[in-house]
Short mmCIF file of C-alpha atoms and ligand atoms in Angstrom, two decimals:
data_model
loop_
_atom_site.label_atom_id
_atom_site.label_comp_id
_atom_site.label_asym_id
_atom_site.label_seq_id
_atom_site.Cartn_x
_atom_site.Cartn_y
_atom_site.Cartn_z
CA UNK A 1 17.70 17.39 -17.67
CA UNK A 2 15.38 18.75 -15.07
CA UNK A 3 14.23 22.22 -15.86
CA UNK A 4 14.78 22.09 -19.85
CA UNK A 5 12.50 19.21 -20.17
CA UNK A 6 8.88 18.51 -19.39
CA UNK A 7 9.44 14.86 -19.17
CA UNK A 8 11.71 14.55 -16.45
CA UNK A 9 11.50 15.23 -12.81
CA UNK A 10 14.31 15.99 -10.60
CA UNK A 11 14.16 14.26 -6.72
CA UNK A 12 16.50 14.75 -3.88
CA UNK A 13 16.34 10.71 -2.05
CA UNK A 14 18.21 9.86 1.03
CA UNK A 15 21.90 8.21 1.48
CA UNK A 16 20.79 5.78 4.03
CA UNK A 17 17.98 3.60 2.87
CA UNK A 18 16.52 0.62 4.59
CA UNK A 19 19.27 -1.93 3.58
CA UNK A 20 16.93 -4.46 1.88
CA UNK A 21 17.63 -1.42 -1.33
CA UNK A 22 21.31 -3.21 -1.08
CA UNK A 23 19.74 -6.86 -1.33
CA UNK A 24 16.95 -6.04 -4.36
CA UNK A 25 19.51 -4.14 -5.91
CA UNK A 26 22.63 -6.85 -6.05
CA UNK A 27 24.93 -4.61 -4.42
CA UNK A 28 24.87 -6.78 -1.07
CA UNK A 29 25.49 -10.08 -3.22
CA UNK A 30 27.81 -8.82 -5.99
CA UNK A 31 28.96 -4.99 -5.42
CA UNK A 32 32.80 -6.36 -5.24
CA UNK A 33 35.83 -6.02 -6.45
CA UNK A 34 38.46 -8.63 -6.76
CA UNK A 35 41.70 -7.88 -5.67
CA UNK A 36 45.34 -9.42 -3.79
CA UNK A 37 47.70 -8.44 -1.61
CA UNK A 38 51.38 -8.47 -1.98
CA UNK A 39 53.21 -10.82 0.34
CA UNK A 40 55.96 -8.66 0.56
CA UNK A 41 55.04 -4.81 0.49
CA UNK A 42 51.41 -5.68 1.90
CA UNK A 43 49.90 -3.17 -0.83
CA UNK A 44 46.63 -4.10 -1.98
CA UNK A 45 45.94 -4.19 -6.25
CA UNK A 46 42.86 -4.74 -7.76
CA UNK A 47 43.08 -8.20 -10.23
CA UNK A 48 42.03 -6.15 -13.20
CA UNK A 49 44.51 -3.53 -12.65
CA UNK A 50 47.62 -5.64 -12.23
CA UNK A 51 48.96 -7.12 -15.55
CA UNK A 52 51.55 -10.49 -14.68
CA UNK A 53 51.01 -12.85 -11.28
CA UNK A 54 53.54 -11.03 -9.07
CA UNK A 55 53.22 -7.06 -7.26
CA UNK A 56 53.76 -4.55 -9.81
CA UNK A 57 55.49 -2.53 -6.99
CA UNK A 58 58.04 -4.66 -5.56
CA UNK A 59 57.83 -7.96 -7.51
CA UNK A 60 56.50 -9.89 -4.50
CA UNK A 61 54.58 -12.64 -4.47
CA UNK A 62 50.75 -12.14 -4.40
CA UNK A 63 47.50 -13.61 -2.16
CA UNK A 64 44.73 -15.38 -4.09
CA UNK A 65 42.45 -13.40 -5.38
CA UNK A 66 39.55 -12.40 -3.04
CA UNK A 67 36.60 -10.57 -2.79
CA UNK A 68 36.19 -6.88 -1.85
CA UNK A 69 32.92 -5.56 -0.96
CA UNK A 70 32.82 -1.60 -2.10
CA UNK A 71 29.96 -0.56 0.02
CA UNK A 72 30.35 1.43 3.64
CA UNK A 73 28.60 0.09 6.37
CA UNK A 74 27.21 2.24 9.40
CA UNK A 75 24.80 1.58 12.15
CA UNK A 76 21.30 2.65 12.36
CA UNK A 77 19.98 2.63 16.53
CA UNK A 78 21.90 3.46 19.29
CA UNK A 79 21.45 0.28 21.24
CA UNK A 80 24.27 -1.58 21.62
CA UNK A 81 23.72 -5.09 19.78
CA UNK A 82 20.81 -3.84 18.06
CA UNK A 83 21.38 -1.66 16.16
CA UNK A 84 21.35 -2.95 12.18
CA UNK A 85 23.69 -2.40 9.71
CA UNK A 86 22.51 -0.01 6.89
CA UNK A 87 24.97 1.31 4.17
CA UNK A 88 26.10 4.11 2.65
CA UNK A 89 24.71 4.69 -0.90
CA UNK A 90 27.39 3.43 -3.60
CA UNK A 91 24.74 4.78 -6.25
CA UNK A 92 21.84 7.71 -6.69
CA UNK A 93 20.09 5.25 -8.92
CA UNK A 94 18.68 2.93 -6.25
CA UNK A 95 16.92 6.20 -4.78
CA UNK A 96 15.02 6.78 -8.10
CA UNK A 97 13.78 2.56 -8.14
CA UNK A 98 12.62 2.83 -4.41
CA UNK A 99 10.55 6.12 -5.32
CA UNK A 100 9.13 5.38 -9.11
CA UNK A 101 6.18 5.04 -7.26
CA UNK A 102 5.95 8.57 -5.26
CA UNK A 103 7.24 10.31 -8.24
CA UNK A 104 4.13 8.62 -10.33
CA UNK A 105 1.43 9.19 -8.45
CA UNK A 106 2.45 13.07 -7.73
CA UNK A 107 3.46 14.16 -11.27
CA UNK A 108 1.00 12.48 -12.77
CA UNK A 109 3.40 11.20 -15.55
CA UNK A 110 3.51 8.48 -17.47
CA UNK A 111 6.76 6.30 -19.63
CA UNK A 112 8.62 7.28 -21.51
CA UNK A 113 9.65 9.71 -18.56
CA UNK A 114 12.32 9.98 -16.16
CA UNK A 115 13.27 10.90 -12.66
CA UNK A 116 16.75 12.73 -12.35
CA UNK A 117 19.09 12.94 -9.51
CA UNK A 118 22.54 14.34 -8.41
CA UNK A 119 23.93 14.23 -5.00
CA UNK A 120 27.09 12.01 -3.43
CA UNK A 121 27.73 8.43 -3.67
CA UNK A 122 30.28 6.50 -1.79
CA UNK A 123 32.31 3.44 -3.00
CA UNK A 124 35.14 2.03 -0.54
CA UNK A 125 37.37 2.15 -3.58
CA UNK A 126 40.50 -0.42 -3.14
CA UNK A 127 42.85 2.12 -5.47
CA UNK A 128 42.02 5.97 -5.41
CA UNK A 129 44.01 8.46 -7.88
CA UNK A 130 44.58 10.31 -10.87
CA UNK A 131 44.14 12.99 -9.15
CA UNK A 132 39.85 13.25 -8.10
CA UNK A 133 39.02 10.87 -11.34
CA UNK A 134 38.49 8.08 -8.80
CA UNK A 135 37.12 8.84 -5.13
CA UNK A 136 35.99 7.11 -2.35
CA UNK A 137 33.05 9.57 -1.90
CA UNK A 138 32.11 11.42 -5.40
CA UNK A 139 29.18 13.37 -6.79
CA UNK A 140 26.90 11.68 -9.20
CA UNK A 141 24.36 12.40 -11.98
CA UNK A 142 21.82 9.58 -12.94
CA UNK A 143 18.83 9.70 -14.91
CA UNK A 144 16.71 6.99 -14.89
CA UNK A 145 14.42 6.80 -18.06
CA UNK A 146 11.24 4.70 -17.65
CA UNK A 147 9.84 3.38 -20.83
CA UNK A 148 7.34 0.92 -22.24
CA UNK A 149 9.11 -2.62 -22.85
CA UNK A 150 9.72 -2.79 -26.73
CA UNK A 151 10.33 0.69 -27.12
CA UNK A 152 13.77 0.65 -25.16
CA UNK A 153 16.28 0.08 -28.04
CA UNK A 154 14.80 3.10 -29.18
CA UNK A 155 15.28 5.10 -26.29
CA UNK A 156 19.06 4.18 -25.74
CA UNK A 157 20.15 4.92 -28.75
CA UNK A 158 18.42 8.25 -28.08
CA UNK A 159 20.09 9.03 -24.77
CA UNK A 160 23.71 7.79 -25.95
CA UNK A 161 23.45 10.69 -28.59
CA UNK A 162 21.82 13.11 -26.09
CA UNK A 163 24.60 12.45 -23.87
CA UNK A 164 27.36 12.18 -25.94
CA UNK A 165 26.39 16.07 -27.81
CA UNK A 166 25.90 17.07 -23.84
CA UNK A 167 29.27 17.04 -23.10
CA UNK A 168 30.51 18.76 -26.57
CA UNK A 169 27.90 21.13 -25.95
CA UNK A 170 29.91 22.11 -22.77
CA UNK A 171 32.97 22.82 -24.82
CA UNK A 172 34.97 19.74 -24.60
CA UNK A 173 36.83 19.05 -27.85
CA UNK A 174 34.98 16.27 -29.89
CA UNK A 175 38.39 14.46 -30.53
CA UNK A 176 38.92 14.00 -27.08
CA UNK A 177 35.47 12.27 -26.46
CA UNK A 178 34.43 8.89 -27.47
CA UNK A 179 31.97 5.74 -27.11
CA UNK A 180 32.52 2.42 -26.83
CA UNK A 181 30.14 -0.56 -26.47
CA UNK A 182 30.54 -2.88 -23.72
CA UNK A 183 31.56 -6.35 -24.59
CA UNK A 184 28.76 -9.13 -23.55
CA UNK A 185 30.83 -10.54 -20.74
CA UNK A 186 31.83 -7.22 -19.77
CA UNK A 187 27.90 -6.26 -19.01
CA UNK A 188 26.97 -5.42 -15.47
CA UNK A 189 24.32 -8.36 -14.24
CA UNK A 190 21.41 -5.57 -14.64
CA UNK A 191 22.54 -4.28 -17.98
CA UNK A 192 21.37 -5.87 -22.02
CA UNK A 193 23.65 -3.22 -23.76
CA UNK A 194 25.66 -0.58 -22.23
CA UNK A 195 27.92 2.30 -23.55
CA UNK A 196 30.58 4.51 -21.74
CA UNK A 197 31.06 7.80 -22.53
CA UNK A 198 35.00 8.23 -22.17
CA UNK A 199 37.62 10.98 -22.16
CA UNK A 200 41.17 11.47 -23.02
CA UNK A 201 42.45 12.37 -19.48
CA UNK A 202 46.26 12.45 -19.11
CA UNK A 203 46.55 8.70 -18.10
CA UNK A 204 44.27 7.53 -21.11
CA UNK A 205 41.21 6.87 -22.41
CA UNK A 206 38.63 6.49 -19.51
CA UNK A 207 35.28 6.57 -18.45
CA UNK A 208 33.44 9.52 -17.75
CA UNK A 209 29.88 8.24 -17.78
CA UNK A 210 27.87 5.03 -18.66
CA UNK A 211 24.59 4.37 -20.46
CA UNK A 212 22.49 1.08 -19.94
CA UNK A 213 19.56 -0.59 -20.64
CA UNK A 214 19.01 -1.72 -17.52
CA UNK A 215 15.85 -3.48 -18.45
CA UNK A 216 12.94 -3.96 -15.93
CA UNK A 217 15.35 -5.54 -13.73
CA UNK A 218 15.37 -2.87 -11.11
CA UNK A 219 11.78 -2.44 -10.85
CA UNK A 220 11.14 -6.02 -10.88
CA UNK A 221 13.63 -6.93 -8.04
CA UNK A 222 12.26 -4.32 -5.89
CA UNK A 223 8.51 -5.35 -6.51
CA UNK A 224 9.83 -8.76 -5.44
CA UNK A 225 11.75 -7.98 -2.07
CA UNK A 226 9.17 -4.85 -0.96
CA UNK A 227 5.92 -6.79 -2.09
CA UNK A 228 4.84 -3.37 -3.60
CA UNK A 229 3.79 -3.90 -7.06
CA UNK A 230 5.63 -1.19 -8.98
CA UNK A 231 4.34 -1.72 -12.08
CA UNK A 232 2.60 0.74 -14.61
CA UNK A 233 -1.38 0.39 -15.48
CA UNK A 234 -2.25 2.32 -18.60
CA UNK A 235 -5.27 4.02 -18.20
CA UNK A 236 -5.86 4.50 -21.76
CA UNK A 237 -4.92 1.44 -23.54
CA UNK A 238 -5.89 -0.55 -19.78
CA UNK A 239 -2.43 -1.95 -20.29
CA UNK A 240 -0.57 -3.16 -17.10
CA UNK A 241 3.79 -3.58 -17.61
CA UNK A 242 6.77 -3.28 -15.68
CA UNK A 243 8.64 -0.23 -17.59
CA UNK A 244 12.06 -1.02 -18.94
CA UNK A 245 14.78 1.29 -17.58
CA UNK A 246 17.66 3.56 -19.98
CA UNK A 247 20.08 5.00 -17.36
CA UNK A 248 22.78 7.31 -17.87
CA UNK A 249 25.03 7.82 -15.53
CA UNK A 250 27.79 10.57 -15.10
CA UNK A 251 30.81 11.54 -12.55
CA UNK A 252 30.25 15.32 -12.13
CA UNK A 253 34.06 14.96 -10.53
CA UNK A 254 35.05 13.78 -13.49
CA UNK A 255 32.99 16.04 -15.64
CA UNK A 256 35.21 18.64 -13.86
CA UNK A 257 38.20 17.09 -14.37
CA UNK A 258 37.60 16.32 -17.84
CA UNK A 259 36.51 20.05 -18.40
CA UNK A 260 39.50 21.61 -16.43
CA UNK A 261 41.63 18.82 -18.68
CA UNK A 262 40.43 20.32 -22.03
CA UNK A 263 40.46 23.59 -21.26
CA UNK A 264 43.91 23.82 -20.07
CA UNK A 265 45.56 25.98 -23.56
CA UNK A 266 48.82 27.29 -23.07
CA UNK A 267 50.11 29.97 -26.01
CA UNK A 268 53.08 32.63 -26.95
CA UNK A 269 52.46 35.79 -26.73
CA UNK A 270 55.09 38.13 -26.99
CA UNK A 271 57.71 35.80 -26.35
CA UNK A 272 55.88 34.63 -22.75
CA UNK A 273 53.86 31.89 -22.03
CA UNK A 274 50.21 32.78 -21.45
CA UNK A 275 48.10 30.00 -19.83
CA UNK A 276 44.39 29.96 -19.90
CA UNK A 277 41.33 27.91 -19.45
CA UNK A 278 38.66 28.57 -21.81
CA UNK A 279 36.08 27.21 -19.80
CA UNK A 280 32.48 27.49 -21.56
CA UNK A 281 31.34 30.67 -19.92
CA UNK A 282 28.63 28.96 -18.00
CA UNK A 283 30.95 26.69 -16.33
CA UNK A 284 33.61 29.53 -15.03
CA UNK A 285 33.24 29.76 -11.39
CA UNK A 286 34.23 33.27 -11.58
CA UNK A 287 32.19 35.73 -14.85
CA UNK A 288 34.26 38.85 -13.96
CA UNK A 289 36.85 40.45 -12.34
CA UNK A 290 37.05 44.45 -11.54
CA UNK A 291 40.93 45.41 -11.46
CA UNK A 292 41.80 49.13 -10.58
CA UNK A 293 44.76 50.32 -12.87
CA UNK A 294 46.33 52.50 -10.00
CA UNK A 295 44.89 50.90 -5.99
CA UNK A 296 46.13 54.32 -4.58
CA UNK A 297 44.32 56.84 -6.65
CA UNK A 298 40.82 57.10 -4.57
CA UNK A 299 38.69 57.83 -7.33
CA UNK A 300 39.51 55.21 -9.75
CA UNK A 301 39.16 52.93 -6.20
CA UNK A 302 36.18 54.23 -6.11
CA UNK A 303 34.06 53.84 -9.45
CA UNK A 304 35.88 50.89 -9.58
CA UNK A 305 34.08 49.18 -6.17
CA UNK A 306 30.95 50.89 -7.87
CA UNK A 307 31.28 48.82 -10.73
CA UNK A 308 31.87 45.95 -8.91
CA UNK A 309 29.05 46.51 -6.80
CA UNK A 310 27.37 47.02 -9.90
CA UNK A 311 27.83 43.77 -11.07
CA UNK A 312 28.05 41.50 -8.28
CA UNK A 313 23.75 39.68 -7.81
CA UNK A 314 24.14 39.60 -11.61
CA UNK A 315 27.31 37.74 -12.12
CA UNK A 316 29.76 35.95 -9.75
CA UNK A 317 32.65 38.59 -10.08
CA UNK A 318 35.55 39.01 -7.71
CA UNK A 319 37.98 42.80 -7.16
CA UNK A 320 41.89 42.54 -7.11
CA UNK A 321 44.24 45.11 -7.13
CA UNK A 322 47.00 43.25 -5.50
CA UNK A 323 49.27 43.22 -8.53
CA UNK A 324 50.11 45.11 -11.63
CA UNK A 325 47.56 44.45 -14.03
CA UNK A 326 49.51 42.27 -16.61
CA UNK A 327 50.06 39.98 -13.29
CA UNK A 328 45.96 40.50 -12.31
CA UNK A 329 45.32 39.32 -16.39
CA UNK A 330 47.16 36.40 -16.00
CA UNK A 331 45.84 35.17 -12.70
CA UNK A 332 41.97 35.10 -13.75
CA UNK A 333 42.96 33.85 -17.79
CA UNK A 334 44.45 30.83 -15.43
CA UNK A 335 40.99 30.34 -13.66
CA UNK A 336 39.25 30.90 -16.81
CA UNK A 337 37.28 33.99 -16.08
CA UNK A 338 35.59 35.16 -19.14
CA UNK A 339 35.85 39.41 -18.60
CA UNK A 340 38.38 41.50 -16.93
CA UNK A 341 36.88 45.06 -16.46
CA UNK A 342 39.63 47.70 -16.10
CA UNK A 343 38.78 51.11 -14.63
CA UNK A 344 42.16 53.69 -15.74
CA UNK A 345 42.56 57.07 -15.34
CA UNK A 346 41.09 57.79 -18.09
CA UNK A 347 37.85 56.68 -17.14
CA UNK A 348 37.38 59.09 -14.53
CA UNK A 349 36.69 61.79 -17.13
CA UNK A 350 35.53 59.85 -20.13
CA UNK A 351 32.87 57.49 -17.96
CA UNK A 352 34.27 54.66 -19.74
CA UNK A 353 36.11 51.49 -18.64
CA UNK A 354 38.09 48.68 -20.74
CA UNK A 355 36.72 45.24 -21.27
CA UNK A 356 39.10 42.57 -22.10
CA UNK A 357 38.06 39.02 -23.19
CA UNK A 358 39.65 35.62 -22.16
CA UNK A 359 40.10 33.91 -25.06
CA UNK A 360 41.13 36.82 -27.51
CA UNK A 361 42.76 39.03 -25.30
CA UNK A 362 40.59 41.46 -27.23
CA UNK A 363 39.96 44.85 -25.34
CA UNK A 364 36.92 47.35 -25.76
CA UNK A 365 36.26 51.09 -24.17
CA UNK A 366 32.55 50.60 -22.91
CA UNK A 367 30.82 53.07 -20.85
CA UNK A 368 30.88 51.84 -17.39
CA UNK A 369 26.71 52.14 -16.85
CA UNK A 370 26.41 49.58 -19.60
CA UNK A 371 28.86 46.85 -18.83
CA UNK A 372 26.52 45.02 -17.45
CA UNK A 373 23.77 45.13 -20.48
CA UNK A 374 26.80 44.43 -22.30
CA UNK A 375 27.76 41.39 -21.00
CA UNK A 376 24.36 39.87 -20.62
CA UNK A 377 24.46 37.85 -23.76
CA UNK A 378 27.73 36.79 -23.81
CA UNK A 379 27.58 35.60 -20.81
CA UNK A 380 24.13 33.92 -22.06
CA UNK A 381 22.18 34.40 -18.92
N1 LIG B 1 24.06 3.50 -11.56
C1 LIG B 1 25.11 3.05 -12.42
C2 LIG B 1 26.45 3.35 -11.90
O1 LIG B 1 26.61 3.77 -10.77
P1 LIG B 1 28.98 3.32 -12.53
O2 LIG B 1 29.64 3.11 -13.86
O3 LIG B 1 29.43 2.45 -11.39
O4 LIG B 1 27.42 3.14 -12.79
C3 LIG B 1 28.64 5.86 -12.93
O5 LIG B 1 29.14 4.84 -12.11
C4 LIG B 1 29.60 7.02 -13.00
O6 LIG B 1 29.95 7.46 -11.70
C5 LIG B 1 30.94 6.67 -13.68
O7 LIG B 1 30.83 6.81 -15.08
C6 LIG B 1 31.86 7.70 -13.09
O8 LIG B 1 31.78 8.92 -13.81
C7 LIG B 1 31.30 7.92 -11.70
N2 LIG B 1 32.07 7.16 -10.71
C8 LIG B 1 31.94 5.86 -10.39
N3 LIG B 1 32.82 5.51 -9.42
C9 LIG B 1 33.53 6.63 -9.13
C10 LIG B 1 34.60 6.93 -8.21
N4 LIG B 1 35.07 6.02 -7.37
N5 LIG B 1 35.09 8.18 -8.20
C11 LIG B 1 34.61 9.14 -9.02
N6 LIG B 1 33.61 8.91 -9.90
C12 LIG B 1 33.07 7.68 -9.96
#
């Protein structure tokens, strides 16, 4: 988003804003969830999540339905009685509205552009699970795309594609991926169309990120509460409009989960079970792993900490020689690391070392002074 583009800018904004964000933004009024309690049990359900009137734990009978506010609340001022209430921020996208202007005047850019952002959010969620797909404190991405009123129908249906080929591009099965439209009463009260971006994790379909036309409502409702004019004048065409807003929004957790989800392959070989994750090689935490064939043998120890040595300020690459090496294989295809680099005895009178790849269990003799050249492009860095 940031660095491949020229017409985006990335910007780092704070967690705690002044809390009149909160008000502008709706979150204060309408951020809520509504949910009941069971009479019995005492567990608490959201209302959209439970399917007849009674608990779908115990069978109990349930409270009315009431409202759930999602957003934490600290205190700013260390005066007792005085200090004010300020929140936590339950979105990155509120940081972009409140700084359109900064970002404008010191990039000197002008719609259609956009101002990127990833960092933690936090949401007092009512029901956590599935493992990290819903948190009460997550990591978000949001771009918000400023464009010129007329020409946003346009630009959404250019950022649902652009997001949608995003996540294929990072390896995740197309079959697994889909959109869907929200319905009209479904809508968020900022949004004219929206569409999510969801996954096949284990428990189902589900979200993974959103795209909206959010309008000018943003921009508009912060003008209004601030009393700082946040519109755009066009110096060429001496134009003045509020810009309309295309917003997609993504759960890096669940990016993460969805990746780790897909990647998960499981095969025979030779009667075993081999388990791997064929992580796109950009998004393995670990590029390659050094694994002496014999740890007591000093000189294969040796050129094989050299190699390692070697590599490591290049790549992210880790040295274990704590099993035997069919044990060492399996442990890094599990975490999805893309090379194993063998050094035998062999190599300490050929020069050479064996390469194996993840996927294809492939191996190749490659002189050890040019594993590194060698890996270069595959590893596409
Ligand atoms: N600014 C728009 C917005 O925040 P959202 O649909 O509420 O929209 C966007 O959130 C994305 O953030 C979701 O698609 C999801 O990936 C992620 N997300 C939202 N709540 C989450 C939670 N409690 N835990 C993990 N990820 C969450």
């Amino acid at each position: 988003m940031v660095y491949d583009r020229s017409d985006i800018e990335g910007l780092d904004a704070a967690i705690l804003m002044n809390p009149n964000v909160w008000k502008a933004s709706g979150h204060v009024g309408s951020f809520a969830d509504l949910m009941v309690d069971c009479k019995e049990c005492k567990k608490r359900f959201r209302v959209d999540k439970i399917e007849g009137k009674v608990c779908p734990e115990c069978k109990g009978a349930l409270t009315e339905p009431r409202s759930f506010n999602l957003m934490f609340k600290t205190q700013v001022g260390s005066v007792e009685g005085q200090a004010i209430d300020v929140y936590l921020r339950p979105e990155t996208a509120q940081g972009i509205f409140v700084n359109f202007a900064n970002v404008l005047v010191s990039s000197r850019k002008k719609p259609p552009f956009g101002v990127a952002q990833i960092g933690k959010s936090f949401r007092n969620e009512i029901t956590t699970g599935n493992f990290t797909f819903r948190c009460r404190e997550f990591e978000q991405m949001e771009l918000e795309f400023f464009v010129k009123p007329g020409d946003d129908e346009k630009w959404y249906e250019y950022w649902v594609n652009e997001r949608f080929n995003w996540w294929i591009s990072l390896g995740i099965r197309k079959e697994n991926l889909r959109l869907r439209e929200h319905a009209k009463d479904e809508l968020a009260h900022y949004a004219k169309r929206c569409h999510d971006i969801e996954f096949m994790f284990p428990m189902g379909w589900s979200e993974l990120e959103g795209i909206a036309n959010r309008t000018d409502y943003d921009l508009k409702k912060h003008s209004e509460i601030s009393g700082a004019d946040l519109s755009f004048f066009d110096e060429a065409t001496k134009e003045r409009y509020m810009p309309y807003v295309i917003e997609p929004s993504g759960g890096v957790d669940r990016g993460v989960l969805a990746v780790l989800v897909d990647g998960y392959r499981s095969e025979q070989v030779k009667d075993k079970e081999r388990v791997y994750l064929a992580l796109d090689y950009r998004l393995a935490p670990i590029k390659v792993a050094v694994l002496p064939l014999l740890k007591n043998r000093p000189e294969i120890v040796e050129m094989a900490h050299k190699l390692r040595d070697d590599i490591r300020g290049s790549y992210r690459v880790v040295y274990d020689d704590t099993a035997a090496i069919g044990r060492l294989y399996r442990r890094q295809d599990e975490i999805g690391t893309p090379f194993c680099v063998t050094v035998d005895v062999d190599s300490l009178t050929d020069g050479k070392v064996t390469v194996r790849n993840r996927d294809t269990m492939q191996q190749e003799r490659v002189e050890a002074s040019r594993v590194k050249e060698m890996l270069a492009p595959k590893l596409c860095m």
